[in-house]
Short mmCIF file of C-alpha atoms (C1' of nucleotides) in Angstrom, two decimals:
data_model
loop_
_atom_site.label_atom_id
_atom_site.label_comp_id
_atom_site.label_asym_id
_atom_site.label_seq_id
_atom_site.Cartn_x
_atom_site.Cartn_y
_atom_site.Cartn_z
CA MET A 146 32.08 15.08 18.21
CA LYS A 147 29.00 14.46 19.20
CA LYS A 148 27.11 15.38 15.97
CA GLU A 149 29.57 13.04 13.82
CA LYS A 150 28.20 10.16 16.39
CA SER A 151 24.86 10.38 15.91
CA GLU A 152 24.92 11.80 12.63
CA SER A 153 27.12 8.40 11.86
CA ILE A 154 24.49 6.02 13.28
CA LEU A 155 21.52 8.09 11.34
CA GLU A 156 23.16 7.70 8.33
CA THR A 157 24.23 4.01 8.22
CA ALA A 158 20.77 3.49 9.70
CA GLY A 159 19.06 5.18 6.98
CA ARG A 160 21.23 2.93 4.28
CA MET A 161 20.33 0.10 6.21
CA PHE A 162 16.68 0.50 6.58
CA ALA A 163 16.22 1.59 2.97
CA ARG A 164 18.30 -1.61 1.79
CA TYR A 165 16.80 -4.56 4.56
CA GLY A 166 13.47 -2.64 5.55
CA LEU A 167 12.81 -1.81 9.53
CA LYS A 168 12.17 -5.43 10.69
CA LYS A 169 15.43 -6.93 9.01
CA THR A 170 17.71 -4.44 10.33
CA SER A 171 19.04 -5.13 13.69
CA ILE A 172 20.27 -2.57 15.62
CA ASP A 173 23.93 -4.45 16.47
CA GLU A 174 24.35 -4.66 12.83
CA ILE A 175 24.07 -0.47 12.42
CA ALA A 176 26.22 -0.05 15.31
CA GLN A 177 29.11 -2.66 13.76
CA LEU A 178 28.34 -0.34 10.70
CA ALA A 179 28.56 2.90 12.07
CA ARG A 180 31.69 1.72 14.36
CA VAL A 181 29.81 3.00 17.01
CA ALA A 182 28.50 0.94 20.10
CA LYS A 183 25.13 -0.57 20.80
CA ALA A 184 25.18 1.60 24.03
CA THR A 185 25.95 4.56 22.37
CA ILE A 186 22.64 4.24 19.93
CA TYR A 187 20.57 3.84 22.85
CA ASN A 188 22.01 6.98 24.80
CA TYR A 189 21.76 8.91 21.94
CA PHE A 190 17.93 7.69 20.47
CA GLY A 191 16.44 5.22 23.60
CA SER A 192 14.83 2.66 21.15
CA LYS A 193 15.17 1.41 17.91
CA ASP A 194 11.53 3.04 17.05
CA ARG A 195 12.95 6.41 17.79
CA VAL A 196 16.26 5.73 15.62
CA TYR A 197 13.77 5.23 12.60
CA LEU A 198 11.26 7.92 13.46
CA GLU A 199 14.79 10.24 13.08
CA VAL A 200 15.72 8.94 9.94
CA LEU A 201 12.27 9.46 8.69
CA LYS A 202 12.16 13.04 9.88
CA ARG A 203 15.42 13.58 8.46
CA GLU A 204 14.34 12.49 4.79
CA VAL A 205 11.33 14.25 4.98
CA ASN A 206 12.69 17.27 5.65
CA GLU A 207 15.40 16.81 3.31
CA ILE A 208 12.84 16.13 0.68
CA ILE A 209 10.74 19.16 1.66
CA ASP A 210 14.17 20.92 1.21
CA ARG A 211 15.32 20.26 -1.77
CA ILE A 212 12.14 20.41 -3.66
CA SER A 213 12.00 24.32 -1.73
CA VAL A 214 15.15 25.21 -3.02
CA SER A 215 13.53 24.03 -6.46
CA VAL A 216 11.41 26.42 -5.90
CA VAL A 217 12.83 29.27 -4.71
CA ARG A 218 15.45 29.32 -7.44
CA GLU A 219 12.76 30.26 -10.02
CA LYS A 220 11.94 34.05 -10.13
CA LEU A 221 8.33 34.23 -11.61
CA THR A 222 5.77 33.01 -9.44
CA GLU A 223 4.27 31.07 -12.54
CA LYS A 224 7.36 29.39 -12.91
CA LYS A 225 7.44 28.42 -9.49
CA LEU A 226 4.40 26.12 -9.43
CA ALA A 227 5.95 23.93 -12.43
CA ALA A 228 9.09 23.45 -10.47
CA TYR A 229 7.20 22.97 -7.73
CA VAL A 230 5.78 19.39 -9.41
CA LYS A 231 8.82 18.67 -11.00
CA ALA A 232 11.20 18.64 -8.08
CA ARG A 233 8.20 16.87 -6.13
CA PHE A 234 8.21 14.21 -8.58
CA LYS A 235 11.85 13.80 -8.97
CA TYR A 236 12.89 13.97 -5.45
CA MET A 237 9.77 11.52 -3.94
CA GLY A 238 10.85 8.98 -6.61
CA SER A 239 14.84 8.92 -5.23
CA ALA A 240 13.59 9.15 -1.68
CA LEU A 241 14.75 6.08 -0.13
CA ASN A 242 13.12 5.32 3.40
CA ILE A 243 9.72 6.51 3.26
CA LEU A 244 8.95 5.46 -0.13
CA ASN A 245 10.75 2.20 -0.23
CA LEU A 246 9.43 1.27 3.08
CA GLU A 247 6.46 3.02 3.20
CA ARG A 248 4.80 1.96 0.11
CA GLU A 249 6.16 -1.50 -0.23
CA GLY A 250 6.26 -2.29 3.02
CA CYS A 251 3.54 -4.18 4.67
CA GLU A 252 6.04 -3.63 7.62
CA LYS A 253 4.25 -2.80 10.66
CA LYS A 254 6.16 0.73 11.83
CA PRO A 255 5.41 2.83 15.01
CA PRO A 256 2.41 4.53 14.80
CA GLU A 257 4.32 7.91 14.82
CA ALA A 258 5.52 7.07 11.19
CA GLY A 259 2.21 7.76 9.99
CA ILE A 260 2.28 11.64 11.73
CA ILE A 261 5.34 12.15 10.21
CA ARG A 262 3.88 11.12 6.95
CA ASN A 263 1.06 13.65 7.47
CA GLU A 264 3.68 16.32 8.58
CA LEU A 265 5.21 15.74 4.79
CA PHE A 266 1.99 16.19 3.62
CA GLU A 267 1.27 19.66 5.13
CA ARG A 268 4.48 21.15 4.38
CA GLU A 269 3.84 20.52 0.82
CA VAL A 270 0.27 21.78 1.49
CA GLN A 271 2.28 25.02 2.72
CA LEU A 272 4.51 25.13 -0.13
CA ILE A 273 1.84 25.41 -2.76
CA ARG A 274 0.12 27.79 -0.34
CA SER A 275 2.77 30.31 -0.50
CA ILE A 276 3.29 29.79 -3.58
CA LEU A 277 -0.83 30.74 -4.51
CA ASN A 278 -0.03 33.85 -2.25
CA GLU A 279 2.40 35.21 -3.96
CA GLY A 280 0.59 34.90 -7.21
CA MET A 281 -2.23 36.10 -5.78
CA GLU A 282 -0.25 39.38 -4.23
CA ASN A 283 1.21 40.09 -7.59
CA GLY A 284 -2.10 39.84 -9.32
CA LEU A 285 -1.34 36.90 -11.05
CA PHE A 286 -3.83 34.73 -9.55
CA TYR A 287 -7.34 34.64 -8.42
CA LEU A 288 -8.84 32.53 -5.62
CA ASN A 289 -11.56 32.72 -3.02
CA ASP A 290 -9.95 30.21 -0.73
CA VAL A 291 -6.31 29.92 -0.83
CA HIS A 292 -5.49 27.54 1.76
CA LEU A 293 -8.42 25.17 0.03
CA ALA A 294 -7.25 25.70 -3.33
CA ALA A 295 -3.85 24.42 -2.14
CA ARG A 296 -5.18 21.35 -0.30
CA ALA A 297 -7.17 20.66 -3.38
CA ILE A 298 -3.96 20.52 -5.64
CA SER A 299 -1.78 18.63 -3.16
CA HIS A 300 -4.68 16.00 -3.26
CA ALA A 301 -4.40 16.25 -6.68
CA PHE A 302 -0.50 16.02 -7.42
CA ARG A 303 -0.43 12.88 -5.15
CA GLY A 304 -2.39 11.16 -7.71
CA PHE A 305 0.82 11.01 -9.51
CA ASP A 306 2.42 8.76 -6.38
CA GLN A 307 1.14 5.62 -7.15
CA GLU A 308 3.03 2.17 -7.33
CA GLY A 309 3.38 1.68 -10.98
CA MET A 310 4.14 5.26 -11.51
CA PHE A 311 7.72 5.77 -10.70
CA GLN A 312 9.18 2.93 -12.91
CA GLU A 313 6.95 4.02 -16.18
CA HIS A 314 8.77 6.11 -18.54
CA THR A 315 9.89 9.56 -17.20
CA GLU A 316 9.05 10.97 -20.10
CA LYS A 317 5.45 10.52 -20.58
CA ILE A 318 4.72 11.66 -16.73
CA ASP A 319 6.38 14.70 -17.62
CA ASN A 320 4.12 15.08 -20.11
CA TYR A 321 1.51 14.46 -18.12
CA LEU A 322 2.28 16.77 -15.42
CA GLY A 323 2.84 19.29 -17.99
CA GLU A 324 -0.55 19.24 -19.15
CA LEU A 325 -1.93 19.26 -15.42
CA ILE A 326 0.06 22.39 -14.58
CA ARG A 327 -1.15 24.14 -18.02
CA ILE A 328 -4.88 23.37 -16.83
CA ILE A 329 -4.45 24.29 -13.43
CA PHE A 330 -3.01 28.01 -14.71
CA SER A 331 -5.68 28.15 -17.32
CA GLY A 332 -8.35 25.96 -16.86
CA LEU A 333 -10.07 24.25 -18.90
CA ARG A 334 -12.48 26.74 -20.40
CA ALA A 335 -12.19 28.36 -23.63
CA ARG A 336 -11.56 32.06 -24.01
CA MET B 54 -30.83 -21.77 -15.51
CA LYS B 55 -27.49 -21.39 -16.77
CA LYS B 56 -26.99 -17.93 -16.06
CA GLU B 57 -28.80 -18.31 -12.49
CA LYS B 58 -26.32 -20.52 -11.61
CA SER B 59 -22.94 -18.33 -12.20
CA GLU B 60 -25.03 -15.38 -11.29
CA SER B 61 -25.28 -17.09 -7.71
CA ILE B 62 -21.71 -17.99 -7.41
CA LEU B 63 -19.97 -14.90 -8.27
CA GLU B 64 -22.22 -12.96 -6.31
CA THR B 65 -21.55 -15.15 -2.99
CA ALA B 66 -18.22 -14.64 -4.29
CA GLY B 67 -17.94 -11.38 -4.08
CA ARG B 68 -19.49 -10.98 -0.90
CA MET B 69 -17.36 -13.47 0.53
CA PHE B 70 -13.87 -12.07 -0.64
CA ALA B 71 -14.70 -8.70 0.24
CA ARG B 72 -15.36 -9.77 3.67
CA TYR B 73 -12.92 -12.70 4.01
CA GLY B 74 -10.77 -12.16 1.77
CA LEU B 75 -9.07 -13.98 -1.52
CA LYS B 76 -7.23 -16.37 0.51
CA LYS B 77 -9.71 -17.26 3.66
CA THR B 78 -12.50 -17.82 1.51
CA SER B 79 -12.36 -21.55 0.23
CA ILE B 80 -14.28 -22.82 -2.92
CA ASP B 81 -16.39 -25.34 -0.94
CA GLU B 82 -17.16 -22.51 1.32
CA ILE B 83 -18.64 -20.50 -1.69
CA ALA B 84 -20.22 -23.55 -3.28
CA GLN B 85 -21.91 -24.40 -0.23
CA LEU B 86 -23.55 -20.71 0.49
CA ALA B 87 -24.11 -20.52 -3.45
CA ARG B 88 -25.95 -23.83 -2.86
CA VAL B 89 -24.25 -24.99 -5.62
CA ALA B 90 -21.72 -28.06 -6.30
CA LYS B 91 -18.36 -27.61 -6.13
CA ALA B 92 -17.72 -29.30 -9.57
CA THR B 93 -20.28 -26.78 -10.79
CA ILE B 94 -17.98 -23.72 -10.09
CA TYR B 95 -14.91 -25.43 -11.54
CA ASN B 96 -16.95 -26.34 -14.50
CA TYR B 97 -18.05 -22.82 -14.97
CA PHE B 98 -14.84 -21.18 -14.09
CA GLY B 99 -12.08 -23.48 -13.82
CA SER B 100 -9.95 -22.37 -10.95
CA LYS B 101 -10.46 -20.35 -7.86
CA ASP B 102 -8.20 -17.34 -10.02
CA ARG B 103 -10.64 -17.11 -12.56
CA VAL B 104 -13.80 -16.81 -10.39
CA TYR B 105 -12.04 -14.27 -8.23
CA LEU B 106 -11.10 -12.44 -11.51
CA GLU B 107 -14.63 -12.60 -12.87
CA VAL B 108 -15.86 -10.83 -9.42
CA LEU B 109 -13.44 -8.41 -10.31
CA LYS B 110 -14.18 -8.01 -13.92
CA ARG B 111 -17.99 -7.59 -13.41
CA GLU B 112 -17.10 -4.80 -10.02
CA VAL B 113 -15.22 -2.35 -12.28
CA ASN B 114 -17.83 -2.57 -14.90
CA GLU B 115 -20.07 -1.87 -12.46
CA ILE B 116 -18.49 0.63 -10.86
CA ILE B 117 -17.87 2.55 -14.61
CA ASP B 118 -21.72 1.94 -15.22
CA ARG B 119 -22.53 3.66 -12.14
CA ILE B 120 -20.41 6.33 -12.79
CA SER B 121 -21.87 6.79 -16.51
CA VAL B 122 -25.20 7.44 -15.41
CA SER B 123 -24.30 9.88 -13.02
CA VAL B 124 -22.70 11.82 -15.91
CA VAL B 125 -24.85 10.80 -18.48
CA ARG B 126 -27.77 12.10 -16.72
CA GLU B 127 -26.43 16.05 -17.01
CA LYS B 128 -27.29 17.59 -19.42
CA LEU B 129 -24.53 20.48 -19.27
CA THR B 130 -21.15 19.40 -20.25
CA GLU B 131 -19.72 21.34 -17.22
CA LYS B 132 -21.86 19.81 -14.79
CA LYS B 133 -20.66 16.14 -16.15
CA LEU B 134 -17.18 16.60 -14.71
CA ALA B 135 -18.49 17.63 -11.42
CA ALA B 136 -20.82 14.72 -11.49
CA TYR B 137 -18.33 12.81 -12.57
CA VAL B 138 -16.20 13.38 -9.76
CA LYS B 139 -18.77 12.97 -7.25
CA ALA B 140 -19.93 9.90 -8.71
CA ARG B 141 -16.24 8.68 -9.07
CA PHE B 142 -15.47 9.31 -5.22
CA LYS B 143 -19.04 7.90 -4.14
CA TYR B 144 -18.76 4.25 -5.90
CA MET B 145 -15.03 4.08 -5.38
CA GLY B 146 -15.34 4.62 -1.78
CA SER B 147 -18.24 1.75 -1.52
CA ALA B 148 -16.55 -0.85 -4.20
CA LEU B 149 -16.40 -3.47 -2.17
CA ASN B 150 -13.81 -6.41 -3.34
CA ILE B 151 -11.03 -3.96 -5.57
CA LEU B 152 -10.98 -1.33 -2.78
CA ASN B 153 -11.21 -3.46 0.56
CA LEU B 154 -9.25 -5.57 -0.98
CA GLU B 155 -7.30 -4.27 -3.24
CA ARG B 156 -6.16 -1.51 -0.78
CA GLU B 157 -5.71 -3.28 2.29
CA GLY B 158 -4.71 -6.47 1.00
CA CYS B 159 -1.16 -7.47 1.36
CA GLU B 160 -2.49 -10.47 0.03
CA LYS B 161 -0.98 -12.33 -3.47
CA LYS B 162 -3.57 -11.81 -6.21
CA PRO B 163 -3.13 -13.21 -9.22
CA PRO B 164 -1.32 -11.14 -11.72
CA GLU B 165 -4.63 -10.08 -14.21
CA ALA B 166 -6.04 -8.44 -11.22
CA GLY B 167 -3.56 -5.92 -11.80
CA ILE B 168 -4.23 -5.72 -15.39
CA ILE B 169 -7.85 -5.32 -14.57
CA ARG B 170 -7.31 -2.46 -12.34
CA ASN B 171 -5.42 -0.81 -15.50
CA GLU B 172 -8.69 -1.33 -17.50
CA LEU B 173 -10.63 0.60 -14.77
CA PHE B 174 -8.52 3.00 -15.35
CA GLU B 175 -8.19 3.61 -18.99
CA ARG B 176 -11.97 3.29 -18.85
CA GLU B 177 -12.20 6.54 -16.16
CA VAL B 178 -9.80 8.18 -19.06
CA GLN B 179 -12.29 7.40 -21.39
CA LEU B 180 -15.00 8.34 -19.51
CA ILE B 181 -13.30 12.05 -18.87
CA ARG B 182 -12.03 12.31 -22.31
CA SER B 183 -15.68 12.04 -23.94
CA ILE B 184 -16.45 14.77 -21.66
CA LEU B 185 -13.75 17.11 -22.66
CA ASN B 186 -14.40 16.25 -26.30
CA GLU B 187 -18.25 17.37 -25.77
CA GLY B 188 -16.70 20.44 -24.24
CA MET B 189 -14.50 21.02 -26.89
CA GLU B 190 -17.55 20.29 -29.95
CA ASN B 191 -19.70 23.18 -28.39
CA GLY B 192 -17.06 25.56 -27.83
CA LEU B 193 -16.96 25.54 -23.86
CA PHE B 194 -13.27 24.03 -23.45
CA TYR B 195 -10.05 24.87 -25.32
CA LEU B 196 -7.40 21.89 -25.27
CA ASN B 197 -4.18 21.61 -27.31
CA ASP B 198 -4.40 17.52 -26.40
CA VAL B 199 -7.40 16.19 -25.34
CA HIS B 200 -5.67 12.70 -24.69
CA LEU B 201 -3.44 13.59 -22.82
CA ALA B 202 -5.43 16.27 -20.50
CA ALA B 203 -7.37 13.19 -19.92
CA ARG B 204 -5.19 11.05 -18.64
CA ALA B 205 -3.34 13.99 -16.81
CA ILE B 206 -6.93 14.58 -15.16
CA SER B 207 -7.56 11.36 -14.28
CA HIS B 208 -4.32 11.00 -12.45
CA ALA B 209 -4.97 13.68 -10.19
CA PHE B 210 -8.21 12.71 -9.13
CA ARG B 211 -6.20 9.19 -8.28
CA GLY B 212 -4.77 11.52 -5.75
CA PHE B 213 -8.07 11.24 -3.64
CA ASP B 214 -8.20 7.42 -3.21
CA GLN B 215 -5.53 7.06 -0.91
CA GLU B 216 -6.32 5.34 2.12
CA GLY B 217 -6.75 8.01 4.74
CA MET B 218 -8.73 9.36 2.81
CA PHE B 219 -12.55 7.95 2.57
CA GLN B 220 -12.96 7.82 6.48
CA GLU B 221 -12.42 11.53 6.56
CA HIS B 222 -15.09 13.68 6.73
CA THR B 223 -16.93 13.52 3.27
CA GLU B 224 -17.87 17.51 3.59
CA LYS B 225 -14.00 18.29 3.83
CA ILE B 226 -13.97 15.99 0.60
CA ASP B 227 -16.49 17.23 -1.19
CA ASN B 228 -14.88 20.75 -0.58
CA TYR B 229 -11.34 19.70 -2.12
CA LEU B 230 -13.04 18.05 -5.11
CA GLY B 231 -15.31 20.96 -5.23
CA GLU B 232 -12.73 23.55 -5.42
CA LEU B 233 -10.59 21.19 -7.48
CA ILE B 234 -13.18 20.85 -10.22
CA ARG B 235 -13.51 24.93 -10.05
CA ILE B 236 -9.33 25.14 -10.66
CA ILE B 237 -9.44 22.79 -13.33
CA PHE B 238 -12.54 24.49 -15.51
CA SER B 239 -11.40 28.43 -14.63
CA GLY B 240 -7.49 27.87 -13.92
CA LEU B 241 -5.97 29.64 -11.32
CA ARG B 242 -5.06 32.79 -13.73
CA ALA B 243 -6.52 36.17 -12.72
CA ARG B 244 -9.02 37.43 -15.63
"C1'" DT C 182 31.77 12.78 30.97
"C1'" DT C 183 30.85 10.00 27.45
"C1'" DT C 184 31.93 6.00 24.74
"C1'" DT C 185 32.84 1.02 24.67
"C1'" DA C 186 33.55 -3.60 25.20
"C1'" DT C 187 30.86 -7.33 27.29
"C1'" DA C 188 27.49 -10.04 29.06
"C1'" DC C 189 22.83 -10.63 30.05
"C1'" DT C 190 17.38 -11.41 29.53
"C1'" DA C 191 13.23 -11.60 28.57
"C1'" DA C 192 10.91 -11.14 24.32
"C1'" DA C 193 10.36 -11.58 19.60
"C1'" DA C 194 11.69 -13.88 15.00
"C1'" DA C 195 13.07 -17.77 12.74
"C1'" DA C 196 13.29 -22.60 11.45
"C1'" DT C 197 11.42 -27.00 11.84
"C1'" DA C 198 8.15 -30.70 12.64
"C1'" DA C 199 3.13 -32.19 13.10
"C1'" DT C 200 -1.42 -31.44 11.61
"C1'" DT C 201 -5.34 -29.47 9.24
"C1'" DT C 202 -7.62 -27.31 5.19
"C1'" DT C 203 -8.09 -26.74 0.50
"C1'" DA C 204 -7.75 -26.60 -4.37
"C1'" DG C 205 -8.46 -28.95 -8.38
"C1'" DT C 206 -10.30 -33.86 -10.10
"C1'" DA C 207 -12.21 -38.06 -10.93
"C1'" DT C 208 -16.60 -40.91 -10.52
"C1'" DA C 209 -20.96 -42.49 -10.55
"C1'" DG C 210 -25.27 -41.57 -10.32
"C1'" DA C 211 -29.65 -37.86 -10.80
"C1'" DT D 78 -26.01 -30.73 -16.85
"C1'" DC D 79 -25.60 -30.71 -12.31
"C1'" DT D 80 -24.81 -33.10 -7.68
"C1'" DA D 81 -22.39 -35.70 -3.98
"C1'" DT D 82 -18.82 -38.11 -2.64
"C1'" DA D 83 -14.28 -39.59 -2.40
"C1'" DC D 84 -9.68 -38.59 -3.40
"C1'" DT D 85 -4.75 -36.31 -3.31
"C1'" DA D 86 -0.91 -33.22 -3.56
"C1'" DA D 87 -0.10 -28.98 -2.27
"C1'" DA D 88 -0.36 -25.05 0.55
"C1'" DA D 89 -2.05 -23.32 5.12
"C1'" DT D 90 -1.92 -23.33 10.33
"C1'" DT D 91 -0.58 -25.14 14.49
"C1'" DA D 92 2.87 -26.45 17.81
"C1'" DT D 93 7.17 -26.54 19.32
"C1'" DT D 94 12.08 -25.81 19.45
"C1'" DT D 95 15.66 -22.85 18.18
"C1'" DT D 96 18.32 -18.76 16.86
"C1'" DT D 97 17.94 -14.13 16.96
"C1'" DT D 98 17.40 -9.42 18.85
"C1'" DA D 99 15.70 -5.03 21.44
"C1'" DG D 100 17.11 -3.41 25.23
"C1'" DT D 101 19.87 -2.89 30.28
"C1'" DA D 102 23.71 -3.01 32.97
"C1'" DT D 103 28.06 -2.73 34.28
"C1'" DA D 104 33.37 -2.07 34.24
"C1'" DA D 105 36.78 -0.14 31.99
"C1'" DA D 106 38.79 2.70 28.75
"C1'" DA D 107 38.98 7.36 26.52
#
DNA sequence: TTTTATACTAAAAAATAATTTTAGTATAGA
DNA sequence: TCTATACTAAAATTATTTTTTAGTATAAAA
């Protein structure tokens, strides 16, 4: 009961933020479309900003979860990193709120939004780090500083998030990402 | 004579665009500060947008030139890539117009601005490609597809351009970049 | 208790109108 | 070739009014 209400609120809020942006979506509209009284929204979340942040948080969690699933599905460590990259690009690209709003938006968002965005990055680092650690444990990888490497690699992958990227031909990007993975695995050095 | 005029115009225009943005800089002000008649600016450049694009173009050339110098200065191919990354971060970070305007700006810029930005990227790719080719020729590197690799690596470096990056402690970023270079050279794989 | 429907207010946004700046042109003279 | 000046139509800015909206309160219903 209780869960269904807040679920419904966040769901419709998410859809509307994605479509019309934060500012152009009113609490009254959300209440109407979610078939909930306005007061209920304030009972649950207290303010419009907190509704937005909750939506954002859930989206971040969903992205990370989906990427994690794609990674864990692979048995071989060497395939996990490739799976990570592929899933990352796929789910980041279709993430409605964070990207369509955060990227496009010259909108004023609550300051906590930046914190949540950073959380996403940190969790990406965490995921990569776990892959690298696994590789270290089974002797596949060798690294002096796993944490540093994880951060460096995370930053590198962000280079593919840029504006123009997501509408470019997916095939091309797959090529770039594939090549980057290959380089990250084997390096440039001739053996 | 002729050169000095247009030089002076572009120089002051560049400074003002960087400080106040494209929209908040007027041609009249530029003329005044450059000690040039307004009509002269229109004689040389024809429109405000073209003044801006010229400024942008020169800035792109300057960035690439400076990075190139830093790269060419190194004798060893293996040091060239590291020099590239270091110089790239240094000069991109302090690039007045493209970055301070392009990054910050929710300003409407003429569509050609995007083309020039792409040119910068293509020239970065070109530079990296020349380094990789050199490495291939002297047997240091091995790659199936140099061009693809150059593009992939270029994208990866862009991951460090992000908003928050340039005010973070330079030391940290140097660490990340250094680690990334190490990985790109040697790969993750244990030998 | 929890939710709803309604009514309300202060603040923000949107719309409108009045005013000022500014891009771009023309011209006459140095 | 460049300057100084004057000009205009369009855009930007400002000031003002109107509408919308976030957030609260309340009383009744579930």
